Every structure is written in C-alpha cells, then in structure tokens.
PDB file of C-alpha atoms in Angstrom:
ATOM      1  CA  UNK A 147      84.226  48.972 174.786  1.00 73.00           C
ATOM      2  CA  UNK A 148      86.705  51.070 176.737  1.00 81.00           C
ATOM      3  CA  UNK A 149      87.376  53.195 173.635  1.00 92.00           C
ATOM      4  CA  UNK A 150      90.733  54.972 173.799  1.00 95.00           C
ATOM      5  CA  UNK A 151      92.684  54.570 177.030  1.00 95.00           C
ATOM      6  CA  UNK A 152      95.844  56.393 178.116  1.00 96.00           C
ATOM      7  CA  UNK A 153      98.367  55.850 180.874  1.00 96.00           C
ATOM      8  CA  UNK A 154      99.489  57.503 183.027  1.00 96.00           C
ATOM      9  CA  UNK A 155      96.873  60.144 183.816  1.00 94.00           C
ATOM     10  CA  UNK A 156      99.403  62.484 185.355  1.00 96.00           C
ATOM     11  CA  UNK A 157     103.206  62.593 185.457  1.00 96.00           C
ATOM     12  CA  UNK A 158     105.875  64.917 186.809  1.00 97.00           C
ATOM     13  CA  UNK A 159     109.348  64.770 185.259  1.00 97.00           C
ATOM     14  CA  UNK A 160     112.587  66.580 185.793  1.00 97.00           C
ATOM     15  CA  UNK A 161     114.328  68.187 182.825  1.00 98.00           C
ATOM     16  CA  UNK A 162     116.315  65.569 180.945  1.00 97.00           C
ATOM     17  CA  UNK A 163     114.325  62.558 182.161  1.00 97.00           C
ATOM     18  CA  UNK A 164     112.657  60.245 179.685  1.00 97.00           C
ATOM     19  CA  UNK A 165     109.255  58.643 179.698  1.00 96.00           C
ATOM     20  CA  UNK A 166     106.759  56.854 177.477  1.00 97.00           C
ATOM     21  CA  UNK A 167     103.078  57.677 177.260  1.00 98.00           C
ATOM     22  CA  UNK A 168     100.924  54.686 176.451  1.00 97.00           C
ATOM     23  CA  UNK A 169      97.768  54.609 174.363  1.00 97.00           C
ATOM     24  CA  UNK A 170      95.481  51.730 173.427  1.00 97.00           C
ATOM     25  CA  UNK A 171      92.186  51.462 171.557  1.00 97.00           C
ATOM     26  CA  UNK A 172      89.761  48.568 171.327  1.00 95.00           C
ATOM     27  CA  UNK A 173      87.697  49.812 168.383  1.00 94.00           C
ATOM     28  CA  UNK A 174      89.755  48.054 165.710  1.00 94.00           C
ATOM     29  CA  UNK A 175      90.724  51.399 164.163  1.00 93.00           C
ATOM     30  CA  UNK A 176      93.622  51.549 161.757  1.00 91.00           C
ATOM     31  CA  UNK A 177      94.682  55.157 162.362  1.00 92.00           C
ATOM     32  CA  UNK A 178      95.976  56.564 165.623  1.00 95.00           C
ATOM     33  CA  UNK A 179      97.228  60.025 166.646  1.00 95.00           C
ATOM     34  CA  UNK A 180      99.086  61.927 169.338  1.00 96.00           C
ATOM     35  CA  UNK A 181      98.223  65.557 170.088  1.00 96.00           C
ATOM     36  CA  UNK A 182      99.324  68.094 172.626  1.00 96.00           C
ATOM     37  CA  UNK A 183      97.040  70.731 174.077  1.00 93.00           C
ATOM     38  CA  UNK A 184      98.393  74.019 175.327  1.00 92.00           C
ATOM     39  CA  UNK A 185      96.374  76.961 176.675  1.00 84.00           C
ATOM     40  CA  UNK A 186      94.881  79.124 173.950  1.00 79.00           C
ATOM     41  CA  UNK A 187      96.227  76.936 171.140  1.00 78.00           C
ATOM     42  CA  UNK A 188      93.719  74.135 170.691  1.00 82.00           C
ATOM     43  CA  UNK A 189      95.201  70.729 169.879  1.00 90.00           C
ATOM     44  CA  UNK A 190      98.276  70.291 167.701  1.00 92.00           C
ATOM     45  CA  UNK A 191      99.244  67.052 166.024  1.00 92.00           C
ATOM     46  CA  UNK A 192     102.572  65.544 167.097  1.00 95.00           C
ATOM     47  CA  UNK A 193     102.655  62.235 165.204  1.00 95.00           C
ATOM     48  CA  UNK A 194     100.195  59.919 163.607  1.00 94.00           C
ATOM     49  CA  UNK A 195     100.029  56.359 162.358  1.00 94.00           C
ATOM     50  CA  UNK A 196      97.757  55.671 159.418  1.00 90.00           C
ATOM     51  CA  UNK A 197      98.110  51.926 159.878  1.00 90.00           C
ATOM     52  CA  UNK A 198     100.087  49.337 161.782  1.00 91.00           C
ATOM     53  CA  UNK A 199     103.750  49.631 160.893  1.00 89.00           C
ATOM     54  CA  UNK A 200     103.639  53.229 159.656  1.00 92.00           C
ATOM     55  CA  UNK A 201     104.201  56.545 161.425  1.00 95.00           C
ATOM     56  CA  UNK A 202     104.417  60.122 160.185  1.00 93.00           C
ATOM     57  CA  UNK A 203     105.250  63.514 161.621  1.00 94.00           C
ATOM     58  CA  UNK A 204     102.573  66.021 162.385  1.00 91.00           C
ATOM     59  CA  UNK A 205     102.785  69.728 163.089  1.00 89.00           C
ATOM     60  CA  UNK A 206     105.033  69.624 166.198  1.00 94.00           C
ATOM     61  CA  UNK A 207     107.169  66.419 166.187  1.00 96.00           C
ATOM     62  CA  UNK A 208     110.445  67.768 167.562  1.00 96.00           C
ATOM     63  CA  UNK A 209     111.498  66.148 170.843  1.00 96.00           C
ATOM     64  CA  UNK A 210     109.191  63.163 170.448  1.00 98.00           C
ATOM     65  CA  UNK A 211     109.295  59.664 169.041  1.00 97.00           C
ATOM     66  CA  UNK A 212     106.490  57.191 168.521  1.00 97.00           C
ATOM     67  CA  UNK A 213     106.008  53.457 168.154  1.00 97.00           C
ATOM     68  CA  UNK A 214     103.017  51.709 166.666  1.00 96.00           C
ATOM     69  CA  UNK A 215     103.424  48.475 168.601  1.00 88.00           C
ATOM     70  CA  UNK A 216     100.455  46.730 167.011  1.00 95.00           C
ATOM     71  CA  UNK A 217      97.037  47.708 165.754  1.00 95.00           C
ATOM     72  CA  UNK A 218      95.798  48.502 169.258  1.00 96.00           C
ATOM     73  CA  UNK A 219      98.727  50.375 170.777  1.00 97.00           C
ATOM     74  CA  UNK A 220     100.523  53.623 169.902  1.00 97.00           C
ATOM     75  CA  UNK A 221     103.121  55.015 172.308  1.00 98.00           C
ATOM     76  CA  UNK A 222     104.748  58.440 172.546  1.00 98.00           C
ATOM     77  CA  UNK A 223     108.261  58.776 173.948  1.00 98.00           C
ATOM     78  CA  UNK A 224     110.040  61.811 175.308  1.00 97.00           C
ATOM     79  CA  UNK A 225     113.751  60.988 175.279  1.00 94.00           C
ATOM     80  CA  UNK A 226     114.934  64.064 177.183  1.00 96.00           C
ATOM     81  CA  UNK A 227     112.076  66.053 178.609  1.00 96.00           C
ATOM     82  CA  UNK A 228     112.128  69.846 178.518  1.00 97.00           C
ATOM     83  CA  UNK A 229     109.907  72.370 180.339  1.00 97.00           C
ATOM     84  CA  UNK A 230     108.441  73.338 176.952  1.00 96.00           C
ATOM     85  CA  UNK A 231     106.920  69.859 176.801  1.00 97.00           C
ATOM     86  CA  UNK A 232     104.715  70.566 179.793  1.00 97.00           C
ATOM     87  CA  UNK A 233     101.300  70.014 178.299  1.00 97.00           C
ATOM     88  CA  UNK A 234      98.270  67.773 178.158  1.00 95.00           C
ATOM     89  CA  UNK A 235      98.713  64.918 175.711  1.00 97.00           C
ATOM     90  CA  UNK A 236      95.806  63.285 173.939  1.00 96.00           C
ATOM     91  CA  UNK A 237      95.751  60.099 171.959  1.00 96.00           C
ATOM     92  CA  UNK A 238      93.061  59.498 169.362  1.00 95.00           C
ATOM     93  CA  UNK A 239      92.019  56.810 166.939  1.00 94.00           C
ATOM     94  CA  UNK A 240      89.803  57.168 163.922  1.00 91.00           C
ATOM     95  CA  UNK A 241      87.263  55.275 161.923  1.00 87.00           C
ATOM     96  CA  UNK A 242      86.649  55.710 158.227  1.00 82.00           C
ATOM     97  CA  UNK A 243      83.141  55.215 156.917  1.00 80.00           C
ATOM     98  CA  UNK A 244      82.566  55.825 153.208  1.00 77.00           C
ATOM     99  CA  UNK A 245      85.868  57.673 153.082  1.00 73.00           C
ATOM    100  CA  UNK A 246      84.909  60.011 155.900  1.00 79.00           C
ATOM    101  CA  UNK A 247      87.009  60.059 159.037  1.00 81.00           C
ATOM    102  CA  UNK A 248      85.893  60.591 162.626  1.00 87.00           C
ATOM    103  CA  UNK A 249      88.418  60.763 165.453  1.00 89.00           C
ATOM    104  CA  UNK A 250      87.791  59.582 169.012  1.00 92.00           C
ATOM    105  CA  UNK A 251      89.934  60.821 171.885  1.00 93.00           C
ATOM    106  CA  UNK A 252      91.323  59.377 175.073  1.00 94.00           C
ATOM    107  CA  UNK A 253      91.082  61.105 178.477  1.00 92.00           C
ATOM    108  CA  UNK A 254      94.544  62.681 178.267  1.00 94.00           C
ATOM    109  CA  UNK A 255      97.841  62.613 180.149  1.00 96.00           C
ATOM    110  CA  UNK A 256      98.869  65.710 182.067  1.00 95.00           C
ATOM    111  CA  UNK A 257     102.640  66.120 181.984  1.00 97.00           C
ATOM    112  CA  UNK A 258     104.611  68.598 184.061  1.00 97.00           C
ATOM    113  CA  UNK A 259     108.333  69.003 183.340  1.00 97.00           C
ATOM    114  CA  UNK A 260     110.274  70.845 186.017  1.00 97.00           C
TER     115      UNK A 260
ATOM    116  CA  UNK B  47      95.872  75.596 154.203  1.00 80.00           C
ATOM    117  CA  UNK B  48      92.684  75.339 156.210  1.00 84.00           C
ATOM    118  CA  UNK B  49      91.987  77.288 159.390  1.00 90.00           C
ATOM    119  CA  UNK B  50      89.287  77.584 162.011  1.00 93.00           C
ATOM    120  CA  UNK B  51      88.364  80.648 164.044  1.00 95.00           C
ATOM    121  CA  UNK B  52      86.336  80.646 167.220  1.00 96.00           C
ATOM    122  CA  UNK B  53      85.939  84.354 167.938  1.00 96.00           C
ATOM    123  CA  UNK B  54      84.623  83.960 171.475  1.00 95.00           C
ATOM    124  CA  UNK B  55      87.180  82.821 174.028  1.00 94.00           C
ATOM    125  CA  UNK B  56      84.718  82.796 176.908  1.00 96.00           C
ATOM    126  CA  UNK B  57      80.913  82.940 177.075  1.00 97.00           C
ATOM    127  CA  UNK B  58      78.641  83.047 180.108  1.00 97.00           C
ATOM    128  CA  UNK B  59      74.953  82.162 179.902  1.00 97.00           C
ATOM    129  CA  UNK B  60      72.249  81.554 182.464  1.00 97.00           C
ATOM    130  CA  UNK B  61      70.850  78.070 182.887  1.00 97.00           C
ATOM    131  CA  UNK B  62      67.807  77.698 180.656  1.00 97.00           C
ATOM    132  CA  UNK B  63      68.945  80.356 178.208  1.00 98.00           C
ATOM    133  CA  UNK B  64      69.732  79.618 174.598  1.00 97.00           C
ATOM    134  CA  UNK B  65      73.304  79.231 173.379  1.00 97.00           C
ATOM    135  CA  UNK B  66      75.132  79.883 170.134  1.00 98.00           C
ATOM    136  CA  UNK B  67      78.868  79.311 169.763  1.00 98.00           C
ATOM    137  CA  UNK B  68      80.437  80.735 166.662  1.00 98.00           C
ATOM    138  CA  UNK B  69      82.829  79.000 164.302  1.00 98.00           C
ATOM    139  CA  UNK B  70      84.221  80.279 161.021  1.00 97.00           C
ATOM    140  CA  UNK B  71      86.474  78.308 158.734  1.00 94.00           C
ATOM    141  CA  UNK B  72      88.733  78.939 155.795  1.00 92.00           C
ATOM    142  CA  UNK B  73      89.117  76.274 153.139  1.00 87.00           C
ATOM    143  CA  UNK B  74      88.897  76.234 149.383  1.00 80.00           C
ATOM    144  CA  UNK B  75      86.454  73.362 149.113  1.00 82.00           C
ATOM    145  CA  UNK B  76      83.682  71.872 151.221  1.00 79.00           C
ATOM    146  CA  UNK B  77      85.232  70.782 154.487  1.00 85.00           C
ATOM    147  CA  UNK B  78      84.274  68.164 157.000  1.00 90.00           C
ATOM    148  CA  UNK B  79      83.349  69.905 160.249  1.00 93.00           C
ATOM    149  CA  UNK B  80      83.086  68.732 163.826  1.00 94.00           C
ATOM    150  CA  UNK B  81      82.255  70.056 167.260  1.00 97.00           C
ATOM    151  CA  UNK B  82      83.911  68.461 170.279  1.00 95.00           C
ATOM    152  CA  UNK B  83      83.308  69.200 173.950  1.00 96.00           C
ATOM    153  CA  UNK B  84      85.868  68.936 176.713  1.00 93.00           C
ATOM    154  CA  UNK B  85      84.643  68.905 180.299  1.00 90.00           C
ATOM    155  CA  UNK B  86      87.121  69.998 182.976  1.00 84.00           C
ATOM    156  CA  UNK B  87      89.893  67.447 183.345  1.00 79.00           C
ATOM    157  CA  UNK B  88      88.390  65.193 180.685  1.00 83.00           C
ATOM    158  CA  UNK B  89      89.106  64.165 177.129  1.00 86.00           C
ATOM    159  CA  UNK B  90      87.282  65.374 174.040  1.00 91.00           C
ATOM    160  CA  UNK B  91      83.854  64.026 173.242  1.00 93.00           C
ATOM    161  CA  UNK B  92      82.353  64.268 169.773  1.00 93.00           C
ATOM    162  CA  UNK B  93      79.125  66.300 169.790  1.00 96.00           C
ATOM    163  CA  UNK B  94      78.293  66.252 166.099  1.00 95.00           C
ATOM    164  CA  UNK B  95      79.767  66.224 162.616  1.00 92.00           C
ATOM    165  CA  UNK B  96      78.991  67.473 159.154  1.00 92.00           C
ATOM    166  CA  UNK B  97      80.192  65.684 156.051  1.00 88.00           C
ATOM    167  CA  UNK B  98      77.570  66.484 153.440  1.00 83.00           C
ATOM    168  CA  UNK B  99      73.834  66.626 152.873  1.00 85.00           C
ATOM    169  CA  UNK B 100      71.444  68.358 155.254  1.00 87.00           C
ATOM    170  CA  UNK B 101      73.132  71.506 156.511  1.00 91.00           C
ATOM    171  CA  UNK B 102      71.416  71.327 159.913  1.00 96.00           C
ATOM    172  CA  UNK B 103      73.093  68.611 161.937  1.00 95.00           C
ATOM    173  CA  UNK B 104      71.755  67.141 165.157  1.00 96.00           C
ATOM    174  CA  UNK B 105      74.146  65.927 167.824  1.00 96.00           C
ATOM    175  CA  UNK B 106      74.164  64.512 171.293  1.00 94.00           C
ATOM    176  CA  UNK B 107      73.023  66.292 174.459  1.00 94.00           C
ATOM    177  CA  UNK B 108      70.492  68.401 172.531  1.00 96.00           C
ATOM    178  CA  UNK B 109      73.069  70.299 170.462  1.00 97.00           C
ATOM    179  CA  UNK B 110      72.734  71.166 166.789  1.00 97.00           C
ATOM    180  CA  UNK B 111      74.885  73.001 164.269  1.00 98.00           C
ATOM    181  CA  UNK B 112      74.190  74.617 160.936  1.00 96.00           C
ATOM    182  CA  UNK B 113      76.625  74.650 158.032  1.00 95.00           C
ATOM    183  CA  UNK B 114      76.399  77.876 156.047  1.00 94.00           C
ATOM    184  CA  UNK B 115      78.644  77.784 153.017  1.00 92.00           C
ATOM    185  CA  UNK B 116      77.984  81.420 152.078  1.00 92.00           C
ATOM    186  CA  UNK B 117      79.221  82.563 155.493  1.00 94.00           C
ATOM    187  CA  UNK B 118      81.911  79.880 155.951  1.00 94.00           C
ATOM    188  CA  UNK B 119      80.369  79.145 159.316  1.00 96.00           C
ATOM    189  CA  UNK B 120      79.376  76.155 161.407  1.00 97.00           C
ATOM    190  CA  UNK B 121      77.788  77.576 164.548  1.00 98.00           C
ATOM    191  CA  UNK B 122      76.755  75.368 167.439  1.00 98.00           C
ATOM    192  CA  UNK B 123      73.394  75.942 169.128  1.00 98.00           C
ATOM    193  CA  UNK B 124      71.343  74.673 172.018  1.00 98.00           C
ATOM    194  CA  UNK B 125      67.883  76.005 172.876  1.00 97.00           C
ATOM    195  CA  UNK B 126      68.170  75.616 176.651  1.00 97.00           C
ATOM    196  CA  UNK B 127      71.501  75.270 178.432  1.00 97.00           C
ATOM    197  CA  UNK B 128      71.967  73.061 181.487  1.00 96.00           C
ATOM    198  CA  UNK B 129      74.569  73.625 184.192  1.00 95.00           C
ATOM    199  CA  UNK B 130      76.289  70.406 183.094  1.00 95.00           C
ATOM    200  CA  UNK B 131      77.022  71.989 179.698  1.00 96.00           C
ATOM    201  CA  UNK B 132      79.760  74.105 181.265  1.00 96.00           C
ATOM    202  CA  UNK B 133      82.865  73.016 179.374  1.00 96.00           C
ATOM    203  CA  UNK B 134      85.199  74.005 176.560  1.00 95.00           C
ATOM    204  CA  UNK B 135      83.955  73.601 173.015  1.00 97.00           C
ATOM    205  CA  UNK B 136      86.172  73.074 169.997  1.00 96.00           C
ATOM    206  CA  UNK B 137      85.265  73.533 166.376  1.00 96.00           C
ATOM    207  CA  UNK B 138      87.360  71.311 164.121  1.00 94.00           C
ATOM    208  CA  UNK B 139      87.863  71.160 160.376  1.00 92.00           C
ATOM    209  CA  UNK B 140      89.053  68.242 158.308  1.00 87.00           C
ATOM    210  CA  UNK B 141      89.897  68.254 154.655  1.00 76.00           C
ATOM    211  CA  UNK B 142      89.193  64.552 154.438  1.00 64.00           C
ATOM    212  CA  UNK B 143      92.748  63.300 154.341  1.00 61.00           C
ATOM    213  CA  UNK B 144      93.844  61.227 157.293  1.00 53.00           C
ATOM    214  CA  UNK B 145      95.524  63.267 160.010  1.00 57.00           C
ATOM    215  CA  UNK B 146      94.503  66.649 158.671  1.00 71.00           C
ATOM    216  CA  UNK B 147      92.371  67.930 161.515  1.00 85.00           C
ATOM    217  CA  UNK B 148      92.720  71.588 162.418  1.00 89.00           C
ATOM    218  CA  UNK B 149      91.354  72.708 165.766  1.00 91.00           C
ATOM    219  CA  UNK B 150      89.983  76.058 166.754  1.00 93.00           C
ATOM    220  CA  UNK B 151      91.324  77.585 169.937  1.00 92.00           C
ATOM    221  CA  UNK B 152      88.152  76.741 171.843  1.00 94.00           C
ATOM    222  CA  UNK B 153      85.315  78.592 173.566  1.00 96.00           C
ATOM    223  CA  UNK B 154      84.908  78.166 177.294  1.00 96.00           C
ATOM    224  CA  UNK B 155      81.260  78.113 178.360  1.00 97.00           C
ATOM    225  CA  UNK B 156      80.265  79.097 181.862  1.00 97.00           C
ATOM    226  CA  UNK B 157      76.700  78.498 183.032  1.00 97.00           C
ATOM    227  CA  UNK B 158      75.262  80.532 185.865  1.00 96.00           C
ATOM    228  CA  UNK B 159      72.412  79.226 187.998  1.00 91.00           C
TER     229      UNK B 159
END
C-alpha cells in the first residue's frame, strides 16, 4: 500500500495563477481531507469529503475549491493564487473502526506564491 | 469548542535521556486524543491514539502517552531518546465527529549527541 500520495511535492506560482493539488489514497477510506500548515499554527482544515460525492467547508475554505473525483481521489484547486496561500498542504484520509476515526496523512505539497 | 495546548514550542534533550512532551486539552466530554510526529520535510505519522480504556497507551518507536482526565492532559513520553527522534510532535484532539480534529501548535524536539 502506498497510503496517501500527493502531487506535486513542490510548486512555485505567481500571484493570480491557478493550480490543482492532487491527492489519492489506496486504503479504501471513505473520508478525505485537505489541511494547510503554517508556522506556529499547527494544521487547519480547508475542506473535507465524508464520502464520495460530498464535500464540506472546514475552518479556512476561502480561496479554495475541491473535487472528490471518486473514492480514491480528492483534489484541491486554487483558482487565483495569493501570497497568503503560501503554505504546506496536506491531504489525509481516515478509517472508522467501531465509530472511532483515525486519520492518515500524505507527505505534503509545499506551495510558494510570489 | 475543543482546544489543545502544547506549552513547549521547542525542547532540547541529550541522546539517551528521557523525554516528556506536554499536552493539555479543553473539551467538555472525553475526547479522542492522538500524537503525530513530523520529521523534517515529511508528512505526519501517527505515533499513538487514545479512544477509551487503559489510560496508558503504547505507540510506535518506543513512545507512550498517559491520559489523565483530572489534569486534562495527554503527555507523550519516551524513556531513552534517539537522535532519529528529532522532529516536530503534534498533539491532536478529536470529538469523534468526522472532520473535527484540532491540532496543537507543535513541539519541536532537538536531540544533542
């Protein structure tokens, strides 16, 4: 199992450019998540998808859109990148056992917006 | 709303010394608690988790954590630190509903040889 994979690993954008961050998991998990990590702030939830075909906003959704393409894949799109979106982005998926959830994270995408 | 506090931003220990990383939480009921580790340039790896039952939880890499309800704490411990343990450690709380993880701000561990 590869677990949770993310592409690209690193990206530089100019202000106003768009891009899509890709995430895939091979653990047959229903729920998937996008987080951003900024210095001194831990991880903050951007969007999540509890199951295929559903998406919901998290704590910091502004400036982002998501697509749950199928059960395996969950993409994050920046339509018009801003310097404030410079961050490290993590995708996660979760398993539920006896009603208890555990999240597993990908390696991250480092995004620099100039 | 739940919250997590990691009071130590940065800790330095000598290799072979014992380690304790502090975590305090705020939540009205019994939470689900996790510790994750992030090595430089890497993603987050789950070290251990507490859902219920035995309050002393064993994890990977020789780590353990103890849930103390009376102190609202979930401190992470290791009896003898290795240089490869240098990383950032996050305490995380979940209230059990999907998507409701709250992360602490992290503690960066430096290990001196």
